[in-house]
Amino acid sequence: MSHNYHLGVLLGDAIGPEIVPVAVRAVDAAMEAAGAGKVEWEQLPLGFEAIEKFGEHTPMSTLKALEATDGWLLGPHDSASYPEPLRSTLNPSGTIRKHFGLFANIRPARSFPGQDCVKPGTDLVIVRENTEGFYADRNTFRGTGEMMPTPDMAIMHGIITREGSRRIAVEAFTLAEQRRKHVTIVHKANVLRMTTGLFRDVAREVAKDFPDVTVDDFHIDAMTTHLVRRAPDFDVIVTENMFGDILSDLSGELAGSLGIAPSLNSSADRAMAQASHGSAPDIAGRDIANPIAMIGSAAMLLRWLGSKHDDTAVARAGDLIDRAVEATVTSGTSTPDMGGASTCSGFGEALVDQIGSLV
Ligand code: ATP
């Protein structure tokens, strides 16, 4: 029997209202084509829209409504443009990740066959710890880990815990078991000995429970050179919050464009689809943004729902979206960042046709 889902939609700012509706259409088309259940969508205010209505970028009413959903799509936000004091507060995605304890940020970077890119053949996944590390705006229970004792001095602290490191390492090794069975741990334990040293040591301990998975580790600075030289050699990369954020932009671009890099934020019982890229205000309103990252994130959410609810039809819908995206690009339809001439909405239409023809 097919399972129906209640999913939230947060359009976000700048290119968000252009790319998120394309992902929603793709999900509806794929669910129908895969013989999966129906999705009931609930659009909720966030970002500039919420600031206008409620004076807050992430209202409590939005968080409460999300609690009642099975998962949601989050568009990118342009928090750097919010009016003060909102600009200085924890941004919308940080607020949501913290509220729901979404500790795992899974960011694949995969190049499309035949597509021109810096590192063809890249197929890796960054598994980024999402709740602690060196992002001081979200690594404390109350307040932030950043302070300014005088106008000329700013201090921040980073936090790495054994449990935070263990649970993200388990995610990474579990994922590697389903892929090419290799995990690379990224840290800076030669300098940040106690913090990222703890992260590396805990990940190495977790590795012992996964004897089929090989493991190595690199310092973050060396890792950037390894990625630029030989990104296709990597499988799963596990690292702390800030290192993961930077490495995923790098690997997304090496694999093609930041516009194709999807991501899923999850805990054991919640998941949020969110493209790896930001809100790209420089190209907003022109219908030229690449929707692939947002669409791919929605596909990841469907597969996550599939494994949570033991629902093969919804997982099939997620796979169908990925296959249709690849077929659409291979057949010559892509947005300008990938060298094509398609609009964002035009790509969405071609994708829906492709989903229909793949079934
Ligand atoms: P944030 O800090 O919110 O992650 P950012 O400062 O890293 O944002 P982005 O908004 O991700 O920056 O944009 C970086 C560059 O990538 C910009 O030139 C932008 O136009 C481009 N870009 C980002 N997303 C897309 C997309 N979906 N399609 C095309 N180009 C994109």
mmCIF file of C-alpha atoms and ligand atoms in Angstrom:
data_model
loop_
_atom_site.group_PDB
_atom_site.id
_atom_site.type_symbol
_atom_site.label_atom_id
_atom_site.label_comp_id
_atom_site.label_asym_id
_atom_site.label_seq_id
_atom_site.Cartn_x
_atom_site.Cartn_y
_atom_site.Cartn_z
ATOM 1 C CA MET A 1 0.000 0.000 0.000
ATOM 2 C CA SER A 2 1.367 3.409 -0.915
ATOM 3 C CA HIS A 3 2.239 5.807 1.853
ATOM 4 C CA ASN A 4 1.193 9.494 1.603
ATOM 5 C CA TYR A 5 3.470 12.250 2.893
ATOM 6 C CA HIS A 6 3.042 15.721 4.339
ATOM 7 C CA LEU A 7 6.031 17.846 3.285
ATOM 8 C CA GLY A 8 6.868 21.450 4.147
ATOM 9 C CA VAL A 9 8.058 23.976 1.546
ATOM 10 C CA LEU A 10 10.187 26.977 2.526
ATOM 11 C CA LEU A 11 10.883 29.017 -0.601
ATOM 12 C CA GLY A 12 13.641 31.159 0.923
ATOM 13 C CA ASP A 13 15.123 34.256 -0.708
ATOM 14 C CA ALA A 14 16.644 35.402 -4.033
ATOM 15 C CA ILE A 15 16.728 32.334 -6.364
ATOM 16 C CA GLY A 16 14.787 30.224 -3.804
ATOM 17 C CA PRO A 17 11.304 31.011 -5.232
ATOM 18 C CA GLU A 18 12.660 30.084 -8.705
ATOM 19 C CA ILE A 19 14.322 26.733 -7.911
ATOM 20 C CA VAL A 20 12.100 25.316 -5.122
ATOM 21 C CA PRO A 21 8.859 25.141 -7.198
ATOM 22 C CA VAL A 22 10.793 23.243 -9.890
ATOM 23 C CA ALA A 23 11.788 20.666 -7.256
ATOM 24 C CA VAL A 24 8.191 20.427 -5.997
ATOM 25 C CA ARG A 25 6.942 19.708 -9.539
ATOM 26 C CA ALA A 26 9.658 17.091 -10.030
ATOM 27 C CA VAL A 27 8.652 15.323 -6.799
ATOM 28 C CA ASP A 28 4.961 15.277 -7.755
ATOM 29 C CA ALA A 29 5.756 13.927 -11.232
ATOM 30 C CA ALA A 30 8.172 11.282 -9.930
ATOM 31 C CA MET A 31 5.826 10.118 -7.139
ATOM 32 C CA GLU A 32 3.061 9.576 -9.666
ATOM 33 C CA ALA A 33 5.353 7.895 -12.198
ATOM 34 C CA ALA A 34 6.824 5.581 -9.543
ATOM 35 C CA GLY A 35 3.406 4.552 -8.267
ATOM 36 C CA ALA A 36 4.185 6.091 -4.877
ATOM 37 C CA GLY A 37 1.691 7.871 -2.618
ATOM 38 C CA LYS A 38 0.648 11.514 -2.780
ATOM 39 C CA VAL A 39 2.453 14.471 -1.263
ATOM 40 C CA GLU A 40 0.480 17.110 0.580
ATOM 41 C CA TRP A 41 2.621 20.274 0.448
ATOM 42 C CA GLU A 42 2.475 22.977 3.098
ATOM 43 C CA GLN A 43 4.152 26.263 2.203
ATOM 44 C CA LEU A 44 5.531 28.107 5.226
ATOM 45 C CA PRO A 45 7.053 31.585 5.576
ATOM 46 C CA LEU A 46 10.811 31.996 6.021
ATOM 47 C CA GLY A 47 13.413 34.652 5.232
ATOM 48 C CA PHE A 48 12.326 38.027 3.826
ATOM 49 C CA GLU A 49 8.724 36.842 3.479
ATOM 50 C CA ALA A 50 8.632 36.009 7.212
ATOM 51 C CA ILE A 51 10.435 39.219 8.184
ATOM 52 C CA GLU A 52 7.700 41.227 6.448
ATOM 53 C CA LYS A 53 4.881 39.248 8.090
ATOM 54 C CA PHE A 54 6.304 38.466 11.539
ATOM 55 C CA GLY A 55 9.451 40.566 12.002
ATOM 56 C CA GLU A 56 11.517 37.334 12.240
ATOM 57 C CA HIS A 57 13.312 35.288 9.580
ATOM 58 C CA THR A 58 12.344 31.943 11.126
ATOM 59 C CA PRO A 59 9.103 32.327 13.106
ATOM 60 C CA MET A 60 8.223 29.835 15.820
ATOM 61 C CA SER A 61 4.961 29.165 13.915
ATOM 62 C CA THR A 62 7.037 27.878 10.986
ATOM 63 C CA LEU A 63 9.114 25.631 13.273
ATOM 64 C CA LYS A 64 5.960 24.288 14.962
ATOM 65 C CA ALA A 65 4.337 23.572 11.590
ATOM 66 C CA LEU A 66 7.497 21.746 10.443
ATOM 67 C CA GLU A 67 7.319 19.534 13.535
ATOM 68 C CA ALA A 68 4.094 18.073 12.153
ATOM 69 C CA THR A 69 5.555 17.249 8.720
ATOM 70 C CA ASP A 70 7.411 14.189 7.413
ATOM 71 C CA GLY A 71 10.221 16.378 6.080
ATOM 72 C CA TRP A 72 10.666 19.572 4.083
ATOM 73 C CA LEU A 73 12.413 21.445 1.272
ATOM 74 C CA LEU A 74 14.375 24.516 2.340
ATOM 75 C CA GLY A 75 15.248 27.129 -0.294
ATOM 76 C CA PRO A 76 18.434 29.173 0.168
ATOM 77 C CA HIS A 77 18.313 32.370 2.228
ATOM 78 C CA ASP A 78 20.032 35.679 1.718
ATOM 79 C CA SER A 79 20.638 36.324 5.422
ATOM 80 C CA ALA A 80 23.593 38.647 4.704
ATOM 81 C CA SER A 81 20.999 41.180 3.424
ATOM 82 C CA TYR A 82 18.572 40.973 6.364
ATOM 83 C CA PRO A 83 18.081 44.191 8.342
ATOM 84 C CA GLU A 84 19.872 44.432 11.674
ATOM 85 C CA PRO A 85 19.530 43.060 14.305
ATOM 86 C CA LEU A 86 18.276 39.994 12.345
ATOM 87 C CA ARG A 87 21.419 39.846 10.222
ATOM 88 C CA SER A 88 23.485 39.220 13.375
ATOM 89 C CA THR A 89 21.325 36.367 14.655
ATOM 90 C CA LEU A 90 21.649 32.678 13.832
ATOM 91 C CA ASN A 91 20.539 32.385 10.188
ATOM 92 C CA PRO A 92 17.414 30.435 9.088
ATOM 93 C CA SER A 93 19.094 27.149 8.178
ATOM 94 C CA GLY A 94 21.256 27.271 11.332
ATOM 95 C CA THR A 95 18.104 27.943 13.396
ATOM 96 C CA ILE A 96 16.255 25.009 11.842
ATOM 97 C CA ARG A 97 19.228 22.624 12.084
ATOM 98 C CA LYS A 98 19.666 23.539 15.744
ATOM 99 C CA HIS A 99 15.945 23.334 16.587
ATOM 100 C CA PHE A 100 15.623 19.827 15.109
ATOM 101 C CA GLY A 101 19.119 18.561 15.962
ATOM 102 C CA LEU A 102 19.875 17.871 12.280
ATOM 103 C CA PHE A 103 23.430 16.773 12.956
ATOM 104 C CA ALA A 104 24.254 15.122 9.629
ATOM 105 C CA ASN A 105 24.709 17.159 6.476
ATOM 106 C CA ILE A 106 25.179 14.811 3.533
ATOM 107 C CA ARG A 107 26.563 16.571 0.453
ATOM 108 C CA PRO A 108 27.237 14.485 -2.662
ATOM 109 C CA ALA A 109 29.345 15.876 -5.533
ATOM 110 C CA ARG A 110 28.912 13.871 -8.708
ATOM 111 C CA SER A 111 29.793 14.922 -12.238
ATOM 112 C CA PHE A 112 27.428 14.095 -15.085
ATOM 113 C CA PRO A 113 28.780 11.746 -17.769
ATOM 114 C CA GLY A 114 29.918 13.729 -20.798
ATOM 115 C CA GLN A 115 29.480 17.089 -19.055
ATOM 116 C CA ASP A 116 32.432 19.462 -19.200
ATOM 117 C CA CYS A 117 33.778 20.062 -15.683
ATOM 118 C CA VAL A 118 37.072 20.487 -13.810
ATOM 119 C CA LYS A 119 37.150 16.910 -12.500
ATOM 120 C CA PRO A 120 35.120 14.497 -14.663
ATOM 121 C CA GLY A 121 34.415 11.191 -12.954
ATOM 122 C CA THR A 122 33.994 12.746 -9.499
ATOM 123 C CA ASP A 123 31.523 10.795 -7.372
ATOM 124 C CA LEU A 124 32.053 11.557 -3.703
ATOM 125 C CA VAL A 125 29.979 12.463 -0.654
ATOM 126 C CA ILE A 126 30.937 14.936 2.060
ATOM 127 C CA VAL A 127 29.468 13.922 5.419
ATOM 128 C CA ARG A 128 29.583 17.136 7.408
ATOM 129 C CA GLU A 129 28.901 17.428 11.143
ATOM 130 C CA ASN A 130 26.239 20.089 11.400
ATOM 131 C CA THR A 131 25.733 21.104 15.014
ATOM 132 C CA GLU A 132 29.117 21.804 16.616
ATOM 133 C CA GLY A 133 32.674 22.496 15.400
ATOM 134 C CA PHE A 134 33.888 25.991 14.591
ATOM 135 C CA TYR A 135 30.604 27.605 13.581
ATOM 136 C CA ALA A 136 30.324 29.560 16.784
ATOM 137 C CA ASP A 137 26.831 30.858 15.991
ATOM 138 C CA ARG A 138 25.325 27.424 16.664
ATOM 139 C CA ASN A 139 27.669 25.457 18.892
ATOM 140 C CA THR A 140 26.230 26.551 22.252
ATOM 141 C CA PHE A 141 22.962 25.825 24.053
ATOM 142 C CA ARG A 142 22.211 29.527 24.628
ATOM 143 C CA GLY A 143 24.006 32.559 23.231
ATOM 144 C CA THR A 144 26.804 32.123 20.728
ATOM 145 C CA GLY A 145 30.397 30.989 20.948
ATOM 146 C CA GLU A 146 31.552 34.318 19.534
ATOM 147 C CA MET A 147 32.157 37.511 21.509
ATOM 148 C CA MET A 148 33.738 40.933 21.160
ATOM 149 C CA PRO A 149 35.244 42.117 24.452
ATOM 150 C CA THR A 150 36.458 45.369 22.822
ATOM 151 C CA PRO A 151 35.694 46.882 19.392
ATOM 152 C CA ASP A 152 39.170 45.759 18.326
ATOM 153 C CA MET A 153 39.120 42.168 19.571
ATOM 154 C CA ALA A 154 36.860 39.273 18.616
ATOM 155 C CA ILE A 155 37.005 35.790 20.152
ATOM 156 C CA MET A 156 35.283 32.569 19.179
ATOM 157 C CA HIS A 157 35.382 29.050 20.439
ATOM 158 C CA GLY A 158 34.865 25.749 18.696
ATOM 159 C CA ILE A 159 33.344 22.632 20.195
ATOM 160 C CA ILE A 160 33.981 19.012 19.317
ATOM 161 C CA THR A 161 32.384 16.297 21.430
ATOM 162 C CA ARG A 162 32.969 12.559 21.499
ATOM 163 C CA GLU A 163 29.264 11.862 20.894
ATOM 164 C CA GLY A 164 28.965 14.453 18.104
ATOM 165 C CA SER A 165 31.996 12.938 16.385
ATOM 166 C CA ARG A 166 30.821 9.362 16.917
ATOM 167 C CA ARG A 167 27.354 9.794 15.445
ATOM 168 C CA ILE A 168 28.586 11.591 12.309
ATOM 169 C CA ALA A 169 31.302 8.977 11.825
ATOM 170 C CA VAL A 170 28.674 6.213 12.066
ATOM 171 C CA GLU A 171 26.679 8.006 9.327
ATOM 172 C CA ALA A 172 29.784 8.198 7.130
ATOM 173 C CA PHE A 173 30.826 4.559 7.545
ATOM 174 C CA THR A 174 27.257 3.300 7.094
ATOM 175 C CA LEU A 175 27.023 5.274 3.855
ATOM 176 C CA ALA A 176 30.428 4.022 2.675
ATOM 177 C CA GLU A 177 29.268 0.428 3.157
ATOM 178 C CA GLN A 178 26.601 1.079 0.494
ATOM 179 C CA ARG A 179 29.113 2.777 -1.850
ATOM 180 C CA ARG A 180 32.780 2.143 -2.741
ATOM 181 C CA LYS A 181 33.676 1.345 0.889
ATOM 182 C CA HIS A 182 36.223 4.016 1.638
ATOM 183 C CA VAL A 183 36.117 6.838 4.214
ATOM 184 C CA THR A 184 38.513 9.782 4.412
ATOM 185 C CA ILE A 185 38.585 11.639 7.742
ATOM 186 C CA VAL A 186 39.476 15.337 7.429
ATOM 187 C CA HIS A 187 40.836 17.267 10.418
ATOM 188 C CA LYS A 188 43.680 19.562 11.468
ATOM 189 C CA ALA A 189 45.018 17.509 14.335
ATOM 190 C CA ASN A 190 48.581 18.768 13.935
ATOM 191 C CA VAL A 191 47.449 22.230 15.137
ATOM 192 C CA LEU A 192 43.954 21.873 16.607
ATOM 193 C CA ARG A 193 45.188 18.840 18.493
ATOM 194 C CA MET A 194 42.556 18.360 21.165
ATOM 195 C CA THR A 195 39.460 19.340 19.169
ATOM 196 C CA THR A 196 39.968 17.996 15.648
ATOM 197 C CA GLY A 197 42.326 15.387 17.152
ATOM 198 C CA LEU A 198 39.350 14.070 19.150
ATOM 199 C CA PHE A 199 37.253 14.059 15.969
ATOM 200 C CA ARG A 200 39.891 12.038 14.095
ATOM 201 C CA ASP A 201 40.463 9.582 16.948
ATOM 202 C CA VAL A 202 36.746 8.916 17.482
ATOM 203 C CA ALA A 203 36.219 8.405 13.738
ATOM 204 C CA ARG A 204 39.144 5.949 13.714
ATOM 205 C CA GLU A 205 37.527 4.065 16.640
ATOM 206 C CA VAL A 206 34.206 3.892 14.773
ATOM 207 C CA ALA A 207 36.083 2.528 11.725
ATOM 208 C CA LYS A 208 36.840 -0.663 13.714
ATOM 209 C CA ASP A 209 33.107 -1.526 13.633
ATOM 210 C CA PHE A 210 33.160 -1.405 9.816
ATOM 211 C CA PRO A 211 35.867 -3.879 8.794
ATOM 212 C CA ASP A 212 34.797 -3.831 5.110
ATOM 213 C CA VAL A 213 35.459 -0.105 4.840
ATOM 214 C CA THR A 214 39.003 1.191 4.334
ATOM 215 C CA VAL A 215 39.973 4.469 5.962
ATOM 216 C CA ASP A 216 42.572 7.207 5.675
ATOM 217 C CA ASP A 217 42.832 10.758 6.999
ATOM 218 C CA PHE A 218 44.189 14.118 5.857
ATOM 219 C CA HIS A 219 44.681 17.596 7.240
ATOM 220 C CA ILE A 220 42.126 20.049 5.838
ATOM 221 C CA ASP A 221 44.754 22.106 3.982
ATOM 222 C CA ALA A 222 46.293 19.048 2.319
ATOM 223 C CA MET A 223 42.810 17.789 1.504
ATOM 224 C CA THR A 224 42.064 20.808 -0.698
ATOM 225 C CA THR A 225 45.080 19.971 -2.863
ATOM 226 C CA HIS A 226 44.169 16.282 -3.007
ATOM 227 C CA LEU A 227 40.658 17.183 -4.166
ATOM 228 C CA VAL A 228 41.898 19.535 -6.878
ATOM 229 C CA ARG A 229 44.416 16.915 -8.078
ATOM 230 C CA ARG A 230 42.361 13.739 -7.793
ATOM 231 C CA ALA A 231 38.754 14.249 -6.690
ATOM 232 C CA PRO A 232 37.557 11.070 -8.494
ATOM 233 C CA ASP A 233 39.667 8.959 -6.079
ATOM 234 C CA PHE A 234 37.514 9.907 -3.072
ATOM 235 C CA ASP A 235 34.372 8.134 -1.888
ATOM 236 C CA VAL A 236 33.033 9.343 1.506
ATOM 237 C CA ILE A 237 34.692 12.255 3.322
ATOM 238 C CA VAL A 238 33.752 12.889 6.958
ATOM 239 C CA THR A 239 34.633 16.124 8.694
ATOM 240 C CA GLU A 240 33.564 18.832 11.145
ATOM 241 C CA ASN A 241 31.130 21.635 10.330
ATOM 242 C CA MET A 242 33.252 24.440 8.831
ATOM 243 C CA PHE A 243 35.744 22.191 7.007
ATOM 244 C CA GLY A 244 32.776 20.336 5.501
ATOM 245 C CA ASP A 245 31.108 23.541 4.357
ATOM 246 C CA ILE A 246 34.242 24.675 2.533
ATOM 247 C CA LEU A 247 35.122 21.277 1.063
ATOM 248 C CA SER A 248 31.602 20.771 -0.267
ATOM 249 C CA ASP A 249 31.661 24.072 -2.205
ATOM 250 C CA LEU A 250 35.031 23.058 -3.626
ATOM 251 C CA SER A 251 33.977 19.549 -4.590
ATOM 252 C CA GLY A 252 30.612 20.758 -5.974
ATOM 253 C CA GLU A 253 32.433 23.116 -8.299
ATOM 254 C CA LEU A 254 35.038 20.481 -9.275
ATOM 255 C CA ALA A 255 32.219 18.119 -10.222
ATOM 256 C CA GLY A 256 30.498 20.682 -12.445
ATOM 257 C CA SER A 257 28.845 23.629 -10.772
ATOM 258 C CA LEU A 258 27.784 24.641 -7.310
ATOM 259 C CA GLY A 259 24.323 24.666 -8.890
ATOM 260 C CA ILE A 260 24.280 20.839 -9.118
ATOM 261 C CA ALA A 261 25.432 20.037 -5.567
ATOM 262 C CA PRO A 262 22.520 18.682 -3.471
ATOM 263 C CA SER A 263 22.389 18.113 0.269
ATOM 264 C CA LEU A 264 20.282 16.536 2.973
ATOM 265 C CA ASN A 265 20.303 17.544 6.644
ATOM 266 C CA SER A 266 19.111 14.796 8.934
ATOM 267 C CA SER A 267 18.805 13.351 12.415
ATOM 268 C CA ALA A 268 17.460 9.892 13.210
ATOM 269 C CA ASP A 269 13.864 11.056 12.702
ATOM 270 C CA ARG A 270 13.888 14.303 10.661
ATOM 271 C CA ALA A 271 15.223 15.347 7.293
ATOM 272 C CA MET A 272 15.475 18.604 5.374
ATOM 273 C CA ALA A 273 16.390 18.895 1.693
ATOM 274 C CA GLN A 274 18.599 21.935 1.070
ATOM 275 C CA ALA A 275 20.872 22.730 -1.878
ATOM 276 C CA SER A 276 24.549 23.142 -0.927
ATOM 277 C CA HIS A 277 24.725 26.565 -2.560
ATOM 278 C CA GLY A 278 23.553 29.929 -1.241
ATOM 279 C CA SER A 279 20.795 32.209 -2.514
ATOM 280 C CA ALA A 280 22.858 33.613 -5.452
ATOM 281 C CA PRO A 281 21.394 37.152 -5.292
ATOM 282 C CA ASP A 282 23.638 38.109 -8.240
ATOM 283 C CA ILE A 283 21.480 36.050 -10.627
ATOM 284 C CA ALA A 284 18.079 36.204 -8.866
ATOM 285 C CA GLY A 285 14.935 37.156 -10.799
ATOM 286 C CA ARG A 286 16.350 36.228 -14.228
ATOM 287 C CA ASP A 287 15.140 32.613 -14.432
ATOM 288 C CA ILE A 288 18.702 31.398 -15.091
ATOM 289 C CA ALA A 289 19.483 29.681 -11.765
ATOM 290 C CA ASN A 290 20.326 26.017 -11.948
ATOM 291 C CA PRO A 291 17.609 24.044 -10.100
ATOM 292 C CA ILE A 292 19.518 20.715 -10.170
ATOM 293 C CA ALA A 293 20.959 21.001 -6.646
ATOM 294 C CA MET A 294 17.502 21.690 -5.177
ATOM 295 C CA ILE A 295 15.923 18.906 -7.232
ATOM 296 C CA GLY A 296 18.683 16.463 -6.220
ATOM 297 C CA SER A 297 18.182 17.427 -2.562
ATOM 298 C CA ALA A 298 14.473 16.634 -2.882
ATOM 299 C CA ALA A 299 15.414 13.249 -4.391
ATOM 300 C CA MET A 300 17.647 12.574 -1.370
ATOM 301 C CA LEU A 301 14.707 13.393 0.909
ATOM 302 C CA LEU A 302 12.522 10.874 -0.939
ATOM 303 C CA ARG A 303 15.151 8.136 -0.521
ATOM 304 C CA TRP A 304 15.477 9.026 3.181
ATOM 305 C CA LEU A 305 11.667 8.714 3.543
ATOM 306 C CA GLY A 306 11.898 5.398 1.700
ATOM 307 C CA SER A 307 14.327 3.938 4.190
ATOM 308 C CA LYS A 308 12.552 5.453 7.219
ATOM 309 C CA HIS A 309 9.120 4.121 6.225
ATOM 310 C CA ASP A 310 10.319 1.023 4.406
ATOM 311 C CA ASP A 311 8.581 2.424 1.325
ATOM 312 C CA THR A 312 10.284 1.232 -1.852
ATOM 313 C CA ALA A 313 7.960 3.296 -4.090
ATOM 314 C CA VAL A 314 9.026 6.647 -2.627
ATOM 315 C CA ALA A 315 12.699 5.610 -2.822
ATOM 316 C CA ARG A 316 12.095 4.667 -6.461
ATOM 317 C CA ALA A 317 10.660 8.142 -7.075
ATOM 318 C CA GLY A 318 13.919 9.618 -5.689
ATOM 319 C CA ASP A 319 16.013 7.441 -8.035
ATOM 320 C CA LEU A 320 13.756 8.331 -10.948
ATOM 321 C CA ILE A 321 14.383 12.042 -10.362
ATOM 322 C CA ASP A 322 18.169 11.516 -10.428
ATOM 323 C CA ARG A 323 18.008 9.445 -13.614
ATOM 324 C CA ALA A 324 15.743 12.013 -15.275
ATOM 325 C CA VAL A 325 18.064 14.896 -14.308
ATOM 326 C CA GLU A 326 21.015 13.057 -15.819
ATOM 327 C CA ALA A 327 19.059 12.222 -18.992
ATOM 328 C CA THR A 328 17.874 15.832 -19.333
ATOM 329 C CA VAL A 329 21.427 17.182 -19.052
ATOM 330 C CA THR A 330 22.823 14.493 -21.361
ATOM 331 C CA SER A 331 20.197 15.341 -23.968
ATOM 332 C CA GLY A 332 21.541 18.912 -24.050
ATOM 333 C CA THR A 333 19.271 20.835 -21.682
ATOM 334 C CA SER A 334 21.133 22.758 -18.984
ATOM 335 C CA THR A 335 21.314 26.246 -17.476
ATOM 336 C CA PRO A 336 24.074 28.784 -18.317
ATOM 337 C CA ASP A 337 26.319 27.860 -15.333
ATOM 338 C CA MET A 338 26.718 24.440 -17.004
ATOM 339 C CA GLY A 339 27.314 25.959 -20.418
ATOM 340 C CA GLY A 340 23.703 25.542 -21.596
ATOM 341 C CA ALA A 341 21.021 28.016 -22.640
ATOM 342 C CA SER A 342 18.001 26.689 -20.745
ATOM 343 C CA THR A 343 16.066 28.744 -18.234
ATOM 344 C CA CYS A 344 15.414 27.422 -14.742
ATOM 345 C CA SER A 345 11.710 26.916 -15.474
ATOM 346 C CA GLY A 346 12.502 25.456 -18.926
ATOM 347 C CA PHE A 347 14.779 22.883 -17.301
ATOM 348 C CA GLY A 348 11.905 21.974 -14.955
ATOM 349 C CA GLU A 349 9.532 21.386 -17.872
ATOM 350 C CA ALA A 350 12.092 19.248 -19.734
ATOM 351 C CA LEU A 351 12.660 17.262 -16.546
ATOM 352 C CA VAL A 352 8.970 16.498 -16.032
ATOM 353 C CA ASP A 353 8.764 15.284 -19.662
ATOM 354 C CA GLN A 354 11.847 13.148 -19.078
ATOM 355 C CA ILE A 355 10.364 11.610 -15.912
ATOM 356 C CA GLY A 356 7.300 10.632 -17.963
ATOM 357 C CA SER A 357 9.395 9.092 -20.727
ATOM 358 C CA LEU A 358 11.626 7.068 -18.363
ATOM 359 C CA VAL A 359 8.738 5.113 -16.902
HETATM 360 P P1 ATP B 1 26.067 31.286 1.267
HETATM 361 O O1 ATP B 1 27.050 31.952 2.170
HETATM 362 O O2 ATP B 1 24.643 31.602 1.545
HETATM 363 O O3 ATP B 1 26.349 29.802 1.081
HETATM 364 P P2 ATP B 1 27.673 32.123 -0.922
HETATM 365 O O4 ATP B 1 28.212 33.468 -0.606
HETATM 366 O O5 ATP B 1 28.531 30.918 -0.678
HETATM 367 O O6 ATP B 1 26.289 31.935 -0.193
HETATM 368 P P3 ATP B 1 26.236 31.488 -3.329
HETATM 369 O O7 ATP B 1 24.945 32.193 -3.175
HETATM 370 O O8 ATP B 1 26.256 30.028 -3.144
HETATM 371 O O9 ATP B 1 27.329 32.215 -2.428
HETATM 372 O O10 ATP B 1 26.832 31.837 -4.758
HETATM 373 C C1 ATP B 1 28.190 31.631 -5.124
HETATM 374 C C2 ATP B 1 28.292 31.744 -6.650
HETATM 375 O O11 ATP B 1 27.682 30.584 -7.228
HETATM 376 C C3 ATP B 1 27.537 32.952 -7.222
HETATM 377 O O12 ATP B 1 28.233 33.470 -8.321
HETATM 378 C C4 ATP B 1 26.216 32.374 -7.657
HETATM 379 O O13 ATP B 1 25.602 33.056 -8.722
HETATM 380 C C5 ATP B 1 26.601 30.949 -8.071
HETATM 381 N N1 ATP B 1 25.478 30.038 -7.829
HETATM 382 C C6 ATP B 1 25.044 29.579 -6.633
HETATM 383 N N2 ATP B 1 23.975 28.807 -6.774
HETATM 384 C C7 ATP B 1 23.715 28.753 -8.104
HETATM 385 C C8 ATP B 1 22.704 28.104 -8.886
HETATM 386 N N3 ATP B 1 21.756 27.345 -8.342
HETATM 387 N N4 ATP B 1 22.738 28.273 -10.218
HETATM 388 C C9 ATP B 1 23.696 29.011 -10.801
HETATM 389 N N5 ATP B 1 24.661 29.646 -10.123
HETATM 390 C C10 ATP B 1 24.677 29.526 -8.776
#
